[in-house]
Structures are given as structure tokens and as C-alpha cells.
Short mmCIF file of C-alpha atoms in Angstrom, two decimals:
data_model
loop_
_atom_site.label_atom_id
_atom_site.label_comp_id
_atom_site.label_asym_id
_atom_site.label_seq_id
_atom_site.Cartn_x
_atom_site.Cartn_y
_atom_site.Cartn_z
CA UNK A 1 10.90 18.50 -8.40
CA UNK A 2 10.21 18.38 -4.67
CA UNK A 3 7.70 15.86 -3.36
CA UNK A 4 5.95 16.00 0.00
CA UNK A 5 5.52 12.42 1.21
CA UNK A 6 3.83 10.75 4.17
CA UNK A 7 5.65 7.61 5.28
CA UNK A 8 4.44 5.07 7.82
CA UNK A 9 7.01 3.29 10.00
CA UNK A 10 6.56 0.13 12.04
CA UNK A 11 8.68 -2.27 14.08
CA UNK A 12 7.90 -5.32 16.18
CA UNK A 13 11.28 -7.06 16.34
CA UNK A 14 14.36 -6.14 18.35
CA UNK A 15 14.59 -2.69 19.98
CA UNK A 16 11.45 -1.33 18.35
CA UNK A 17 11.87 2.34 19.29
CA UNK A 18 15.53 2.34 18.31
CA UNK A 19 14.62 0.78 14.95
CA UNK A 20 12.19 3.65 14.27
CA UNK A 21 14.76 6.25 15.36
CA UNK A 22 17.52 4.77 13.19
CA UNK A 23 15.21 4.64 10.18
CA UNK A 24 14.16 8.27 10.59
CA UNK A 25 17.77 9.39 10.99
CA UNK A 26 18.78 7.54 7.81
CA UNK A 27 15.82 9.01 5.93
CA UNK A 28 16.82 12.50 7.12
CA UNK A 29 20.50 11.95 6.26
CA UNK A 30 19.96 10.31 2.86
CA UNK A 31 16.60 11.19 1.35
CA UNK A 32 15.49 14.71 2.19
CA UNK A 33 14.09 16.85 4.99
CA UNK A 34 11.90 15.24 7.64
CA UNK A 35 9.56 18.12 8.45
CA UNK A 36 7.21 16.34 10.88
CA UNK A 37 7.36 13.28 13.14
CA UNK A 38 4.28 11.83 14.81
CA UNK A 39 4.18 10.35 18.29
CA UNK A 40 4.78 6.60 18.55
CA UNK A 41 1.85 4.24 19.09
CA UNK A 42 1.80 0.63 20.17
CA UNK A 43 -0.67 -1.71 18.52
CA UNK A 44 -1.21 -5.45 18.11
CA UNK A 45 0.30 -7.16 15.08
CA UNK A 46 -1.96 -7.05 12.03
CA UNK A 47 -2.91 -10.22 10.16
CA UNK A 48 -0.93 -12.63 12.38
CA UNK A 49 -0.05 -13.30 16.02
CA UNK A 50 3.26 -11.83 17.19
CA UNK A 51 4.80 -9.09 19.30
CA UNK A 52 3.07 -5.71 19.38
CA UNK A 53 4.18 -3.08 16.89
CA UNK A 54 5.42 0.39 17.46
CA UNK A 55 4.20 2.66 14.66
CA UNK A 56 4.62 6.27 13.74
CA UNK A 57 4.66 8.48 10.67
CA UNK A 58 6.81 11.18 9.16
CA UNK A 59 6.40 13.84 6.53
CA UNK A 60 9.36 14.01 4.17
CA UNK A 61 10.23 16.60 1.54
CA UNK A 62 12.44 14.97 -1.08
CA UNK A 63 13.88 15.52 -4.55
CA UNK A 64 13.70 11.79 -5.26
CA UNK A 65 11.12 10.53 -7.70
CA UNK A 66 8.62 8.09 -6.15
CA UNK A 67 10.17 4.82 -7.43
CA UNK A 68 13.66 6.02 -6.46
CA UNK A 69 12.30 6.87 -3.01
CA UNK A 70 10.72 3.42 -2.66
CA UNK A 71 14.03 1.77 -3.61
CA UNK A 72 15.90 3.95 -1.12
CA UNK A 73 13.44 3.04 1.66
CA UNK A 74 13.90 -0.66 0.86
CA UNK A 75 17.68 -0.15 1.15
CA UNK A 76 17.20 1.46 4.57
CA UNK A 77 15.03 -1.47 5.65
CA UNK A 78 17.82 -3.81 4.50
CA UNK A 79 20.49 -1.83 6.37
CA UNK A 80 18.43 -2.16 9.57
CA UNK A 81 18.15 -5.94 9.27
CA UNK A 82 14.89 -6.47 7.44
CA UNK A 83 15.01 -9.39 5.07
CA UNK A 84 12.00 -9.39 2.79
CA UNK A 85 10.83 -12.82 1.73
CA UNK A 86 8.82 -13.97 -1.26
CA UNK A 87 5.95 -15.02 0.96
CA UNK A 88 2.81 -12.91 0.87
CA UNK A 89 2.05 -13.59 4.54
CA UNK A 90 2.74 -11.10 7.31
CA UNK A 91 5.76 -11.63 9.52
CA UNK A 92 7.71 -9.90 12.28
CA UNK A 93 10.08 -7.21 11.09
CA UNK A 94 12.76 -4.94 12.45
CA UNK A 95 11.44 -2.11 10.33
CA UNK A 96 8.68 -1.55 7.82
CA UNK A 97 8.68 1.64 5.77
CA UNK A 98 5.66 2.38 3.59
CA UNK A 99 4.98 5.34 1.35
CA UNK A 100 1.36 6.15 2.16
CA UNK A 101 0.68 9.40 0.28
CA UNK A 102 2.58 11.73 -2.04
CA UNK A 103 1.01 15.15 -2.31
CA UNK A 104 -0.98 15.46 -5.53
CA UNK A 105 0.05 12.07 -6.97
CA UNK A 106 -1.68 8.78 -7.70
CA UNK A 107 0.73 6.00 -8.67
CA UNK A 108 -0.08 2.50 -9.88
CA UNK A 109 3.23 0.77 -10.51
CA UNK A 110 4.39 -2.81 -9.86
CA UNK A 111 6.72 -1.49 -7.13
CA UNK A 112 4.51 1.18 -5.62
CA UNK A 113 0.84 2.06 -5.19
CA UNK A 114 0.01 5.54 -3.90
CA UNK A 115 -2.22 6.20 -2.07
CA UNK A 116 -1.35 3.02 -0.16
CA UNK A 117 -4.22 0.65 -0.99
CA UNK A 118 -4.86 -0.55 2.59
CA UNK A 119 -4.25 2.66 4.54
CA UNK A 120 -7.98 3.29 5.12
CA UNK A 121 -8.31 -0.07 6.91
CA UNK A 122 -5.60 0.52 9.49
CA UNK A 123 -5.97 2.78 12.50
CA UNK A 124 -2.27 2.29 13.33
CA UNK A 125 -1.45 3.96 10.00
CA UNK A 126 -4.14 6.66 10.06
CA UNK A 127 -3.73 7.92 13.65
CA UNK A 128 -0.04 8.92 13.33
CA UNK A 129 -0.76 10.48 9.92
CA UNK A 130 -3.60 12.54 11.38
CA UNK A 131 -1.26 13.75 14.14
CA UNK A 132 1.04 15.38 11.57
CA UNK A 133 -1.26 16.08 8.60
CA UNK A 134 -4.96 16.01 9.61
CA UNK A 135 -6.12 18.09 6.66
CA UNK A 136 -4.10 16.25 3.98
CA UNK A 137 -6.62 15.04 1.40
CA UNK A 138 -6.48 11.45 0.21
CA UNK A 139 -5.80 11.78 -3.52
CA UNK A 140 -8.44 9.20 -4.49
CA UNK A 141 -11.07 9.54 -1.74
CA UNK A 142 -11.06 13.35 -1.82
CA UNK A 143 -11.40 13.63 1.95
CA UNK A 144 -9.01 14.63 4.72
CA UNK A 145 -7.11 12.03 6.70
CA UNK A 146 -8.96 13.07 9.87
CA UNK A 147 -12.26 12.09 8.22
CA UNK A 148 -10.81 8.75 7.07
CA UNK A 149 -9.71 8.02 10.64
CA UNK A 150 -13.20 8.78 11.97
CA UNK A 151 -14.65 6.31 9.46
CA UNK A 152 -12.03 3.59 9.98
CA UNK A 153 -13.64 0.31 11.03
CA UNK A 154 -10.41 -1.11 12.54
CA UNK A 155 -11.22 -1.88 16.18
CA UNK A 156 -7.57 -2.53 17.18
CA UNK A 157 -6.44 -0.76 20.32
CA UNK A 158 -3.60 1.65 19.73
CA UNK A 159 -1.89 3.19 22.73
CA UNK A 160 0.32 6.25 22.87
CA UNK A 161 3.86 4.98 23.52
CA UNK A 162 6.16 7.99 23.33
CA UNK A 163 7.89 10.32 20.93
CA UNK A 164 10.95 10.56 18.72
CA UNK A 165 13.31 13.45 18.27
CA UNK A 166 15.84 13.55 15.45
CA UNK A 167 18.32 14.57 18.11
CA UNK A 168 17.80 11.64 20.45
CA UNK A 169 20.78 9.42 21.11
#
């Protein structure tokens, strides 16, 4: 069965834009068809003081089941230098890949919660999603992403940074 998935990407360590590009290329090569890529935004780190993040979002069509997809995304993070720790605190990362929404699905699993439980709190997640899927309805809230962004109380400044093409070098 094909799944349409919105994935949020972030990087604040190393060559941030290159980290996003490499992740998207690996997702395209290994996991399915990337059918939309948002612009890149720069925003302050969330929950701790560190370098600013670059964030964007993609829409992926994949045959992988959600838990398989999550495992594959964790493998891509690993391949790009991310070492997840057991700590629950936020820390700098080369790449962060989060499944935010899967069309028509609600998942509550120890490895994966969809819709992402904190997406509504984060403008740096919502803005790129709205760029590529403004009318996508949040499976629990029953309202489009564009409406969630309008109601987001996050006051963080996010600035347009640039764009990504799957064909960039």
C-alpha cells in the first residue's frame, strides 16, 4: 500500500544545507518518490541555546509501512553522522528527520506517534509543511495545516533561507 507522508527535516551542525540535501537524496533513492520539497527556513534552536537550524519539509510517497519508514529514516540520520543519545534533552544535530503526518493515519506506537505530537507548537515545522501541503488536514485536529499555522503561538522568527533541488550538486 502506498502512503503519502510529510517529513520535517532540520540541521544545525556542520554544513546545514548540504545535510538537508543529502538526506533528501537518500530518501529519494531508498524510500520512495519525493513529490514536493519546501523552501528552507532558518530558525533559532528550540529548547536549548545553540546554532540556528535550517528546516524544510518534503512530501514522500512510499510503499514502506510507517514503522519501517521510521527505521529507515533513523538509518539515514545515522549515515549522515547523527548519533542519538539516551538523553531526553535537545542537542545539536547534523540531521533530524521526523515523520509529521501520514495521510489518513493516526499511529500511537512506542517508536512513532503520528500526527507528530508537538507539530502544532512549532512554526519551523508548520511553515514548510504549509508551503507544500496547505490544505492537508491534521488527522486528529480536523483542520488544514494552514489554519494550524495561523493559530500557532510560537513567536520564534523564521527566515527564508533558500531552496533545494534534487538535482543540486
